[in-house]
Coordinates of C-alpha atoms and ligand atoms in Angstrom, one line a residue:
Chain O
X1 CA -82.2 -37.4 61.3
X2 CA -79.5 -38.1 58.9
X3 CA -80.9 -39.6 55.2
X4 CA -80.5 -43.7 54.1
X5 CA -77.8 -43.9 51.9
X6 CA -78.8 -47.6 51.5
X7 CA -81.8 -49.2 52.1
X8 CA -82.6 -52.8 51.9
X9 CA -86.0 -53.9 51.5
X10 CA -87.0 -57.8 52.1
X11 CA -83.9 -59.3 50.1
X12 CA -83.7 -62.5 49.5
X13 CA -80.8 -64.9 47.8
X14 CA -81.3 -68.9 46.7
X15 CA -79.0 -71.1 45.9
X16 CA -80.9 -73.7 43.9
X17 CA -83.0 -74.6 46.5
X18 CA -80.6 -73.2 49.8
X19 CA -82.3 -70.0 50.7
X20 CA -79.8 -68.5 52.0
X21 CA -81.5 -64.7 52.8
X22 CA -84.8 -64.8 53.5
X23 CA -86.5 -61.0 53.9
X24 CA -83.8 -59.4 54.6
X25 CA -84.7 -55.6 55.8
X26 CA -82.5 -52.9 56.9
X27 CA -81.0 -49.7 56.4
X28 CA -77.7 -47.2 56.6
X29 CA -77.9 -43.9 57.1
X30 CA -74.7 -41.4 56.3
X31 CA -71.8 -41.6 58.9
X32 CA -73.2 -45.3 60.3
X33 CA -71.1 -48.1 61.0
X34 CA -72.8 -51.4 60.4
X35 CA -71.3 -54.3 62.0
X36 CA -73.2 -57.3 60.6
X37 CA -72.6 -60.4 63.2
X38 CA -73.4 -63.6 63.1
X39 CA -72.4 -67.5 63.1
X40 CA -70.8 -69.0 59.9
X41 CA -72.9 -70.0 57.4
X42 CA -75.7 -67.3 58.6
X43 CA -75.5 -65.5 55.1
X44 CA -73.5 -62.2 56.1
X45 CA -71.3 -62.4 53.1
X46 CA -74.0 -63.4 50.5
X47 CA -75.7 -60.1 52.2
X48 CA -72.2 -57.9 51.6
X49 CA -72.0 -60.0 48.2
X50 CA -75.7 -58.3 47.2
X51 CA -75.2 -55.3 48.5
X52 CA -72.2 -54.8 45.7
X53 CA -73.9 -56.6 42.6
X54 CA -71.6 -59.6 43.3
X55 CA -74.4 -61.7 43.7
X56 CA -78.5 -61.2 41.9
X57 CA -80.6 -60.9 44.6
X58 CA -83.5 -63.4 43.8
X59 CA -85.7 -61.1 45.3
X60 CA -86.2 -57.7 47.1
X61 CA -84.7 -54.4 46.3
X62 CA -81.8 -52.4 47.4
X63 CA -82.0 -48.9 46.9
X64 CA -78.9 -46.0 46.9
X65 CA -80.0 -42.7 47.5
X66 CA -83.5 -43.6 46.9
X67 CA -82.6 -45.2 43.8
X68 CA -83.2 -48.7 43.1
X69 CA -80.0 -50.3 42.1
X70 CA -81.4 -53.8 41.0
X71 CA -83.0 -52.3 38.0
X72 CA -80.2 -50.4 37.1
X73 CA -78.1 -50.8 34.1
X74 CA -75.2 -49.3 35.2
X75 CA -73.7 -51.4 37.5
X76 CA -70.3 -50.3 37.2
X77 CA -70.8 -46.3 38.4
X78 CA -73.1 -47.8 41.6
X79 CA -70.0 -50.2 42.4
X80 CA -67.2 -47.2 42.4
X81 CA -69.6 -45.7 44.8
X82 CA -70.2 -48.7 47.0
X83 CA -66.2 -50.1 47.3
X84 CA -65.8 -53.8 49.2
X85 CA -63.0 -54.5 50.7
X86 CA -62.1 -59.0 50.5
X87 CA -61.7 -61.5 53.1
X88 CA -58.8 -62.9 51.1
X89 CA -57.5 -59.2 49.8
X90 CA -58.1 -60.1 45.9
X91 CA -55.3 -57.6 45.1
X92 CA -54.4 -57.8 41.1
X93 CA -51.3 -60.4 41.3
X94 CA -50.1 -58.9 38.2
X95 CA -50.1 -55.5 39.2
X96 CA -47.6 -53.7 41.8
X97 CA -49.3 -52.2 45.0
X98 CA -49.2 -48.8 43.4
X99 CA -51.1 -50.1 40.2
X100 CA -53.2 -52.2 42.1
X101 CA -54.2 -48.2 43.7
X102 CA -54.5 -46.6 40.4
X103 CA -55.9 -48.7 37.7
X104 CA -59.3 -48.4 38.8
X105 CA -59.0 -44.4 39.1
X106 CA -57.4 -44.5 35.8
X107 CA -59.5 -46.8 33.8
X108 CA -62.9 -46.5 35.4
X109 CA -63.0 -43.3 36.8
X110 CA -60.4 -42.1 33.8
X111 CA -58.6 -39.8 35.9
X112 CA -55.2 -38.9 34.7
X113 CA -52.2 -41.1 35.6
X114 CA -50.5 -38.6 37.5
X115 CA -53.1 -37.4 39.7
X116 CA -54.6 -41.1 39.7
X117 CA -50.6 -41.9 41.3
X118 CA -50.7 -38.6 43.6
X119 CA -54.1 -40.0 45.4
X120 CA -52.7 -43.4 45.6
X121 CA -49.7 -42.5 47.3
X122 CA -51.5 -40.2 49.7
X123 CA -53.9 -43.0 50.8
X124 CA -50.3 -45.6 50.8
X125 CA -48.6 -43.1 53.1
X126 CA -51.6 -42.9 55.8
X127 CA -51.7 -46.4 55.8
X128 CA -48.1 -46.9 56.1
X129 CA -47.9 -48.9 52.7
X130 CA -45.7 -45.8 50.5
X131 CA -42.8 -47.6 51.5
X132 CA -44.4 -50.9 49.0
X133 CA -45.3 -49.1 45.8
X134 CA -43.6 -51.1 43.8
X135 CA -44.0 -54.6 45.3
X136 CA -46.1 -56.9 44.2
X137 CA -49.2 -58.5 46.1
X138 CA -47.1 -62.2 46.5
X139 CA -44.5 -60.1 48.2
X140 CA -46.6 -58.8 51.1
X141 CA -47.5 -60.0 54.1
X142 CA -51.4 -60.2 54.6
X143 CA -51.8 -57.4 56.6
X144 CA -49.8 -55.4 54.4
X145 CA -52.4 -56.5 51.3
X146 CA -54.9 -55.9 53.2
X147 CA -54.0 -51.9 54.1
X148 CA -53.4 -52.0 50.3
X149 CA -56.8 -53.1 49.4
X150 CA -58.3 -50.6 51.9
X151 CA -56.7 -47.9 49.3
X152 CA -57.6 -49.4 46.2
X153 CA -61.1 -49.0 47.5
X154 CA -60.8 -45.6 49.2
X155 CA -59.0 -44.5 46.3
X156 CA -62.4 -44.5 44.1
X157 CA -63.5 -42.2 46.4
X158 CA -66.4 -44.4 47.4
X159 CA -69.2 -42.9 49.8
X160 CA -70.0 -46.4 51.5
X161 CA -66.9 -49.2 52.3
X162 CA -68.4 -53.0 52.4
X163 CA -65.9 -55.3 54.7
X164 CA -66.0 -58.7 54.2
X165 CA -64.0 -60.2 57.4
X166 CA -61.2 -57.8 56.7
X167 CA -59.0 -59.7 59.0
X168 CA -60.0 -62.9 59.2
X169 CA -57.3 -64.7 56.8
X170 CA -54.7 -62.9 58.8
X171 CA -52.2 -63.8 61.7
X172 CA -53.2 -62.6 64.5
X173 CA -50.0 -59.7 64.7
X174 CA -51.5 -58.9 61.9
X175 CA -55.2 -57.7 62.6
X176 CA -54.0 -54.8 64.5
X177 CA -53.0 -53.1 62.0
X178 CA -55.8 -53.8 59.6
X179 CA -58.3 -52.4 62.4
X180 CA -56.6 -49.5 63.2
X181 CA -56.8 -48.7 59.7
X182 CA -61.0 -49.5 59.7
X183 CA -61.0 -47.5 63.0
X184 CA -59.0 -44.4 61.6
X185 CA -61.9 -44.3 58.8
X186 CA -64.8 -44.5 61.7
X187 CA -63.3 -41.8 63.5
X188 CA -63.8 -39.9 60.6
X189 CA -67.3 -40.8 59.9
X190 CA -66.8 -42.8 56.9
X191 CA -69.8 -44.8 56.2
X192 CA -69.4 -48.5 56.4
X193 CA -70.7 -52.3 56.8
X194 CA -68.6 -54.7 58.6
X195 CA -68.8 -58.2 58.8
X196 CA -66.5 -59.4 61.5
X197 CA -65.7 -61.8 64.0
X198 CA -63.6 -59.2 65.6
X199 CA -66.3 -58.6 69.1
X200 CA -64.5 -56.5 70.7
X201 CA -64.0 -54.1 67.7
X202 CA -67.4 -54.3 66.6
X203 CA -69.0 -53.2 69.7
X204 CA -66.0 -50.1 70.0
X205 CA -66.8 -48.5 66.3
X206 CA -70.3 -49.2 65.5
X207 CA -73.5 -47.3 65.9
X208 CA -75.6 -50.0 64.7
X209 CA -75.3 -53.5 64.9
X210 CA -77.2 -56.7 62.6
X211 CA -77.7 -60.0 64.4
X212 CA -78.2 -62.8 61.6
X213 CA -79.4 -65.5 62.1
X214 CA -80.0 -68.6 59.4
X215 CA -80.5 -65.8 57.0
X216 CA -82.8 -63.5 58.4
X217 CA -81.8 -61.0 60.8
X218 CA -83.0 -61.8 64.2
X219 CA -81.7 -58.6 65.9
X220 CA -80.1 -55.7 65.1
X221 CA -80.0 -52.0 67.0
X222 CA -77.0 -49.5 69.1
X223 CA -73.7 -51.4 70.1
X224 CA -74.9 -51.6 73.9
X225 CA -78.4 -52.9 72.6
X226 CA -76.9 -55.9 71.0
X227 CA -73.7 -56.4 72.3
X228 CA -74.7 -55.0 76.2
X229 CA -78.4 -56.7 76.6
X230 CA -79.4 -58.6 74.0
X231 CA -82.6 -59.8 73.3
X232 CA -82.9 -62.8 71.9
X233 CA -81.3 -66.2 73.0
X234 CA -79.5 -66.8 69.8
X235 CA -77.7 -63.6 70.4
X236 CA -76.7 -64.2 73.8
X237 CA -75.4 -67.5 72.9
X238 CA -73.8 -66.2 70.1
X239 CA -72.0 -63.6 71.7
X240 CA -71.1 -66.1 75.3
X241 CA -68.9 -67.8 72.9
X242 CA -66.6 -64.8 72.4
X243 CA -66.7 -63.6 76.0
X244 CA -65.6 -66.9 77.1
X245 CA -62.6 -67.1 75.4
Chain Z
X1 CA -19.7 -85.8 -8.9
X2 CA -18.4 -89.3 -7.0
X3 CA -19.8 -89.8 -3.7
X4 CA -17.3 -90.2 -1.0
X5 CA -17.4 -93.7 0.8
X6 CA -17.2 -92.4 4.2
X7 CA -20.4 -90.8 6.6
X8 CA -18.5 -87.9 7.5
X9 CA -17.3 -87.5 3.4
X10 CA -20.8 -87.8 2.5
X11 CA -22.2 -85.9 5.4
X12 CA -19.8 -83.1 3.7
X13 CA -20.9 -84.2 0.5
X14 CA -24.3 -83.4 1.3
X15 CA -23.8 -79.9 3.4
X16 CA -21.7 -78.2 0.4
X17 CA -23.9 -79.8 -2.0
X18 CA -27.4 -79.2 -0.8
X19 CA -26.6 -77.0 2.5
X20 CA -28.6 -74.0 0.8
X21 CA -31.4 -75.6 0.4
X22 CA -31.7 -77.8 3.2
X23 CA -31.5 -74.7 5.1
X24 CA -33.7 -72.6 2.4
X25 CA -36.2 -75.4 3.8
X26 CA -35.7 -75.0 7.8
X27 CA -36.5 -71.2 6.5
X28 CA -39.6 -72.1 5.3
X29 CA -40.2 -74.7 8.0
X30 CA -39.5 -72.2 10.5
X31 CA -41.3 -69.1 8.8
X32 CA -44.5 -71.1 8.8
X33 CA -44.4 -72.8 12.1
X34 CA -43.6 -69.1 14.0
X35 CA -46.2 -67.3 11.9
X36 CA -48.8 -70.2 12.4
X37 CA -48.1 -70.5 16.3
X38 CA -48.6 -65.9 16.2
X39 CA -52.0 -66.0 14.3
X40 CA -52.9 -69.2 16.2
X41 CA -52.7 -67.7 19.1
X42 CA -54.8 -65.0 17.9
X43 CA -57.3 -67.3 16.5
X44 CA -57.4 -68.9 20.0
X45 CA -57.5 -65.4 22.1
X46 CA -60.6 -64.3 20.5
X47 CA -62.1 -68.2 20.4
X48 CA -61.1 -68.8 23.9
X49 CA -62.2 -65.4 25.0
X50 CA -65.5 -65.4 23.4
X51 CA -66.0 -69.0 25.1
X52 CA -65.7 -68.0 28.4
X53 CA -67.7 -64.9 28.1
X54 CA -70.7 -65.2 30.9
X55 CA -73.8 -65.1 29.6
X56 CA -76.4 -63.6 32.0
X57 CA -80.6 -63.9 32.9
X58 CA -80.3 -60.1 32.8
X59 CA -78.5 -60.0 29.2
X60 CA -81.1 -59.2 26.4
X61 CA -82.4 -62.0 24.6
X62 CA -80.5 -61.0 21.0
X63 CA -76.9 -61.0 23.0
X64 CA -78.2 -64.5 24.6
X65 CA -79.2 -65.9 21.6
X66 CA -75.9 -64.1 19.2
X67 CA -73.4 -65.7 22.2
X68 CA -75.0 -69.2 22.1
X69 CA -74.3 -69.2 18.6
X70 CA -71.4 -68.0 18.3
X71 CA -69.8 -70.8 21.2
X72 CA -71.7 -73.3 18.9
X73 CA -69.7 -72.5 16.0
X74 CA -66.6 -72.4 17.8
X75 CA -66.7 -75.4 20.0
X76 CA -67.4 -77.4 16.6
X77 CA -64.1 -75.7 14.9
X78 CA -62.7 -76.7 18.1
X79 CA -63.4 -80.5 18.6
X80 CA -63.2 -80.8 14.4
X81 CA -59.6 -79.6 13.9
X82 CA -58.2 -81.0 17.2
X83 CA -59.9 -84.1 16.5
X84 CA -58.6 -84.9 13.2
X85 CA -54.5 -85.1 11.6
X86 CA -53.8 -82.1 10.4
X87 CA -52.0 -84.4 7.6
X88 CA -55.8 -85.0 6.9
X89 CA -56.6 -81.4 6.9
X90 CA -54.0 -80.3 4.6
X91 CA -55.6 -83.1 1.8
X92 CA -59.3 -82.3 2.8
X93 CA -58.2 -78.4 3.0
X94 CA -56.2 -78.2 0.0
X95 CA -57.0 -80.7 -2.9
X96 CA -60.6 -81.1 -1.8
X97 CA -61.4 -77.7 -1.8
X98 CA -60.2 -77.8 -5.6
X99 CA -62.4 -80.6 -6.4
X100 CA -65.5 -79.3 -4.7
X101 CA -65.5 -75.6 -5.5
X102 CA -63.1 -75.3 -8.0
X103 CA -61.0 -73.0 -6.1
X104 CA -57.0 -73.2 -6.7
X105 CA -56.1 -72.5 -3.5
X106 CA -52.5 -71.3 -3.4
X107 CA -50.3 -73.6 -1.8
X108 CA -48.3 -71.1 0.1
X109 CA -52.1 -69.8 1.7
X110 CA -52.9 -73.1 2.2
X111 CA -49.9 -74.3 4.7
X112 CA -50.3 -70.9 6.4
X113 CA -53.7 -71.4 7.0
X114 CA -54.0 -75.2 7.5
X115 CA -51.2 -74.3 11.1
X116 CA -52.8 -71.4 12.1
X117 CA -56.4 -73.1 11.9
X118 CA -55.0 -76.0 13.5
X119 CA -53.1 -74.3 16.6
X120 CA -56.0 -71.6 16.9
X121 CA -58.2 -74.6 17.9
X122 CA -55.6 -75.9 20.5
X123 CA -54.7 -72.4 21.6
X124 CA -58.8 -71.7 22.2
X125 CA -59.1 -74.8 25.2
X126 CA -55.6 -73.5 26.4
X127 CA -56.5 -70.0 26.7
X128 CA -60.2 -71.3 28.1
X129 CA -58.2 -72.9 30.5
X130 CA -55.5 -70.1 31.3
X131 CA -58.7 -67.7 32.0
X132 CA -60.3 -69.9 34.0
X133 CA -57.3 -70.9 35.9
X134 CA -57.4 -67.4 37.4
X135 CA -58.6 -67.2 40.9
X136 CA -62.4 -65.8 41.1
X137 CA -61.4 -63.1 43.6
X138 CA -59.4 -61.6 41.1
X139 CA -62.6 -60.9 38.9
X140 CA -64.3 -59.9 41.8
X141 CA -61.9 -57.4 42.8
X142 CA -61.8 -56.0 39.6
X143 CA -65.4 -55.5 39.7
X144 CA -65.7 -54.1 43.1
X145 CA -63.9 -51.1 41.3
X146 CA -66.3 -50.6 38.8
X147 CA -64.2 -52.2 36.1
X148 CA -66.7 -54.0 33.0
X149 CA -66.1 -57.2 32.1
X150 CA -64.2 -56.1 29.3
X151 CA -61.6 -53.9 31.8
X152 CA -61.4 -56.9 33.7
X153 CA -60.3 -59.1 30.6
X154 CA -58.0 -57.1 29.3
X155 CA -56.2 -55.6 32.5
X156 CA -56.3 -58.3 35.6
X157 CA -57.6 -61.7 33.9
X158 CA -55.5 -62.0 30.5
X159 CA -52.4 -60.6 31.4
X160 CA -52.2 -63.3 34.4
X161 CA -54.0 -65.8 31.9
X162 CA -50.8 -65.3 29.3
X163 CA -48.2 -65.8 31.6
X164 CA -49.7 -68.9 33.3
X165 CA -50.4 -70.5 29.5
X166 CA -46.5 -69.3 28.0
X167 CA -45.1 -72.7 28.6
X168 CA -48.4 -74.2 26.2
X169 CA -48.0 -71.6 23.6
X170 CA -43.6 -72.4 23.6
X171 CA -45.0 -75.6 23.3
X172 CA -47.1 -75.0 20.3
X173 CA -44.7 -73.4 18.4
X174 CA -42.4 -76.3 19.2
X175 CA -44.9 -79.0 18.1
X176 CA -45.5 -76.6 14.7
X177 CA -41.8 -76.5 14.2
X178 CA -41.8 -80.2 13.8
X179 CA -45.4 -80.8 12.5
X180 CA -45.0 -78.3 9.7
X181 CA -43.8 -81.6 8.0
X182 CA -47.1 -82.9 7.0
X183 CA -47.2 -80.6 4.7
X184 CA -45.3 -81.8 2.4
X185 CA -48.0 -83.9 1.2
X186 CA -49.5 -80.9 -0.1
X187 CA -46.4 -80.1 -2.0
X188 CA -44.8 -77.4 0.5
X189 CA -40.8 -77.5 0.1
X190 CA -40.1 -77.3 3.9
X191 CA -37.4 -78.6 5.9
X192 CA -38.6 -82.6 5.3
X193 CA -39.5 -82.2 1.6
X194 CA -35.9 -80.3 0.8
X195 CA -34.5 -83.3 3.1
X196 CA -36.4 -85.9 0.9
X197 CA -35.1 -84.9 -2.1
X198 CA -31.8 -84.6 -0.9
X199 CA -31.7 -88.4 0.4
X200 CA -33.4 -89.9 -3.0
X201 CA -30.8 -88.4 -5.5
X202 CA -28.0 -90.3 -4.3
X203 CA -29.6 -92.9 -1.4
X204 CA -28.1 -90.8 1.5
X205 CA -30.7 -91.3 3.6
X206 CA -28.6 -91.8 6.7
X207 CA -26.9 -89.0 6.1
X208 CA -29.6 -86.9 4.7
X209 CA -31.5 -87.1 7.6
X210 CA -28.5 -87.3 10.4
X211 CA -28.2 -83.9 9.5
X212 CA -32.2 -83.0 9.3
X213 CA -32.4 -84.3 12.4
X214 CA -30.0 -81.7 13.8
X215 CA -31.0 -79.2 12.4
X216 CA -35.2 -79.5 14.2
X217 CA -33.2 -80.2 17.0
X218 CA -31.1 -77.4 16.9
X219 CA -34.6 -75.1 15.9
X220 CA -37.0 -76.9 18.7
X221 CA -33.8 -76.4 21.3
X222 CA -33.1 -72.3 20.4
X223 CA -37.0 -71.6 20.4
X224 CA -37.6 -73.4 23.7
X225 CA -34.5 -71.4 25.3
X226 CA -36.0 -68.6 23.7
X227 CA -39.3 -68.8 25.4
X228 CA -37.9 -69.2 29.2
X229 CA -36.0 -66.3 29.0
X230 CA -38.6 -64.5 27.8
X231 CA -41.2 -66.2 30.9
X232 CA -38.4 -65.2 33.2
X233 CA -39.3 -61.6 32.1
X234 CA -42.6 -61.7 32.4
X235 CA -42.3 -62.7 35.7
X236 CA -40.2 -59.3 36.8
X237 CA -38.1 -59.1 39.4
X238 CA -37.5 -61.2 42.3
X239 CA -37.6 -58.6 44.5
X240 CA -38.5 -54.9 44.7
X241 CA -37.2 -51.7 46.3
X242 CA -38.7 -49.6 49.0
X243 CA -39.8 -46.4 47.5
X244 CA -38.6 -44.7 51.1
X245 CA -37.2 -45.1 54.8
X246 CA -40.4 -44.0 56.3
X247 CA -42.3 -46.6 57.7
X248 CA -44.8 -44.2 59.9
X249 CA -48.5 -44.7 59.4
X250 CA -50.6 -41.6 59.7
X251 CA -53.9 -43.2 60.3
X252 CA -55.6 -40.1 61.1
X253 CA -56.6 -37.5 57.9
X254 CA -57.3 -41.0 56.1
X255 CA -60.0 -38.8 54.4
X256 CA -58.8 -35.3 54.0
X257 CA -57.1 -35.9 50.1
X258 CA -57.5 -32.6 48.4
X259 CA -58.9 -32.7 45.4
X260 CA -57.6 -31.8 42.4
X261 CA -53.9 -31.1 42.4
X262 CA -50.9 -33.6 43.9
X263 CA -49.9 -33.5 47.3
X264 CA -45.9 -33.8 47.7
Ligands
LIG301 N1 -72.0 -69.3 45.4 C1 -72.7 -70.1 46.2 N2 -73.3 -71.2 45.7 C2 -74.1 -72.0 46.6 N3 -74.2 -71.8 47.9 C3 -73.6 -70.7 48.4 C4 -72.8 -69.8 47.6 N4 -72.3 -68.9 48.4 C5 -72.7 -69.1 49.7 N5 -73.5 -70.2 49.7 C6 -74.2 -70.8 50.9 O1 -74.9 -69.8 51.5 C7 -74.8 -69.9 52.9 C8 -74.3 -68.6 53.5 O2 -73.0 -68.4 53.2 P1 -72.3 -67.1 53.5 O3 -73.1 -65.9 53.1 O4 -70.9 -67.2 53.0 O5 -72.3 -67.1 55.1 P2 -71.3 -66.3 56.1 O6 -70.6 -65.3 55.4 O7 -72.3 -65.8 57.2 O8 -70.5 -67.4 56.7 C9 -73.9 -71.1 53.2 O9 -74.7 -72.2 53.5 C10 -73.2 -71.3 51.9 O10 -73.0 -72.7 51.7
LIG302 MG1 -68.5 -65.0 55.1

């Protein structure tokens, strides 16, 4: 039995009066790939959005390693650990793509420019992005910022990646290559939530699947138990609209 | 000396007369408008920044309380000095703060301090704005990395903050250049006093001030030249280079960077 990196204990999120996650419960274990499914609007990204401190949690706790992250000061060490990778990229439009790779090394984790530079390039170069270094985001296509942002987060090192819809604002030439990237990661046990829209994918890579539902998860177990025979109704429904078309 | 009868004989007149100190004036004119619009700007970094720091349930009480006072005090030096002339502010500033406390302000302190004070409190809503005219994913982004809110400031949000806000601070110092002329009611031989002078000795005022207007055009016209070159600049390159041939991905070993040491 491999340990809980992160564990989420009844979580929940209002806005003003929207509750938005209600008792939210549910945990990753080292190596896991989450896929967190689930209609528009059912809370998966206020869910990622906790999990990194983007959001306050109105109540619950998250815990890291056993350690509960919501009473913790220091936000910023917790969030080099945990990286999150954007819907919409959120590479820094005034940085080239190798700064965008380097700044955080350099600044947060005050690693030295040069070996900072060496990492980033080694990341670029797997994902086919060395060729970029000195482009800036506006230049790129969206795939492209999206392999980028993939290194800007693995280049912290992190021990969990959070996806937020990785390809979702892309073309659809382009979310090949943004999953094969994701998929290169799984193969190599990297731990990691996905939220995605991307079935097919979902039910390849993960181990462990989240249904959710209106803000509470309604299901959640192995790829074949969710994706294969699902339980509830909501599910199936859920998932007939991606087999149909 | 006999006045010539003819505008361009008097215009003449006038240049190899008074040319020094016509342009001794546009020095002055010129010295305080640029040094006014620089610790303006500074005034309206640090107000503007301060504005639009967020202030938190989880913050401690004390830093609530100090931050809610402090944008107090700077939204009232905000709405008070872009709310009134600064021609008013010079006289309130300068002869009022004689009568009340006694204090001889130096006249040269006072016009430096009476533009600065007035473009700091334009320069705060402008910089307000420029920060908050920077996309909220680019906040988030930077503190998905672990960057503080201080990191963030000062590498993603204010670098992209200044460029979009260039054009309002080239527009500062233009509006300085020519407003720099109400200061003459507190006695400040700038550009317009010199020109005044100039045009009451001998009723040239046609003249006189044909050439005064040149000259602020010629001033407002280098400086706002000036500025686009240096946007274009900022901006970089149009394009960029690619840094190698090799387009191959290896998307396997994503995770096998050894530590410590480069890899070439
Ligand atoms: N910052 C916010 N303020 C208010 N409501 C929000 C905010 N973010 C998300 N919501 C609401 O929370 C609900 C869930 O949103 P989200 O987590 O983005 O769902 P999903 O990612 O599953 O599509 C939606 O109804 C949305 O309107
Ligand atoms: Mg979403």
């Amino acid at each position: 039995m491999k340990e809980n990196i992160i564990t989420i204990n009844h979580l929940m999120k209002k806005f003003g009066d929207n509750e938005v996650l209600k008792d939210i419960n549910f945990s990753v274990r080292k190596g896991d790939i989450t896929s967190i499914i689930g209609a528009s609007g059912s809370g998966k990204s206020t869910l990622l959005r906790c999990v990194n401190l983007l959001e306050n949690p109105t109540g619950g706790e998250i815990f890291y390693k056993g350690e509960n992250i919501l009473s913790k000061k220091d936000e910023s060490g917790y969030r080099t650990k945990v990286g999150m990778v954007f819907q919409n990229f959120n590479l820094f439009e005034n940085m080239n793509v190798l700064k965008n790779c380097t700044i955080g090394q350099e600044k947060v984790l005050k690693v030295s420019k040069e070996e900072a530079e060496n990492k980033a390039k080694f990341y670029l170069e797997k994902v086919g992005m060395l060729p970029y270094i000195n482009a800036k985001p506006k230049q790129l296509s969206g795939g492209q910022k999206q392999r980028v942002a993939i290194v800007r987060a693995l280049a912290m090192e992190p021990e969990v990646l959070l996806f937020d819809e990785p390809t979702s604002a892309l073309d659809p030439q382009m979310v090949g290559e943004v999953l094969s990237v994701i998929k290169a990661l799984a193969e190599e046990g990297f731990t990691m939530i996905i939220v995605t829209h991307e079935m097919q994918f979902a039910k390849d890579i993960s181990n462990h699947v989240v249904f959710m539902h209106k803000g509470i998860i309604l299901e959640e177990g192995t790829s074949d138990e969710i994706f294969v025979s699902p339980k509830c109704n909501e599910t199936k429904e859920f998932l007939s609209r991606f087999i149909s078309c | 000396m006999s006045l010539p009868q003819d505008f361009f004989g008097r215009i003449i007149f006038i240049i190899q007369n008074y040319g020094e100190s016509l342009l001794k004036g546009a020095g002055t004119t010129l010295l305080i408008a640029l040094v006014g619009t620089i610790i303006g700007c500074l005034i309206g970094f640090v107000v503007g920044i301060i504005q639009t720091i967020p202030v938190r349930k989880k913050d401690n009480l004390a830093k609530r309380i100090i931050l809610k006072v402090l944008k107090l005090i700077m939204n009232i030096y905000v709405e008070v000095f872009r709310g009134t002339p600064m021609m008013v502010q010079a006289m309130f500033i300068y002869y009022g703060s004689a009568v009340l406390f006694e204090i001889n302000m130096d006249m040269w302190f006072a016009a430096y301090f009476i533009v600065s004070i007035n473009t700091g409190a334009y320069m705060a809503e402008t910089v307000r704005g420029g920060i908050l005219s920077v996309s909220d994913g680019q906040t988030e982004g930077a503190k998905a990395i672990g960057m503080n809110h201080f990191q963030t400031m000062l590498y993603v949000i204010l670098p992209q903050a200044i460029r979009n806000i260039m054009p309002q601070i080239g527009n500062n110092l233009i509006i300085n250049i020519k407003d720099t002329c109400v200061l003459s009611v507190i006695g400040t031989v700038e550009l317009f006093f010199a020109t005044k002078s100039v045009a009451g000795t001998y009723y040239t005022f046609f003249e006189a001030y044909t050439i005064t207007m040149v000259m602020y055009l010629c001033m407002t016209v280098f400086f706002s030249k000036l500025l686009r070159v240096f946007e274009s600049k900022l901006n970089g390159p149009e394009d960029y280079s690619l840094a190698t041939t090799d387009t191959l991905a290896y998307t396997s070993g994503l995770l096998k960077y050894p530590s410590k040491k480069g890899v070439d």
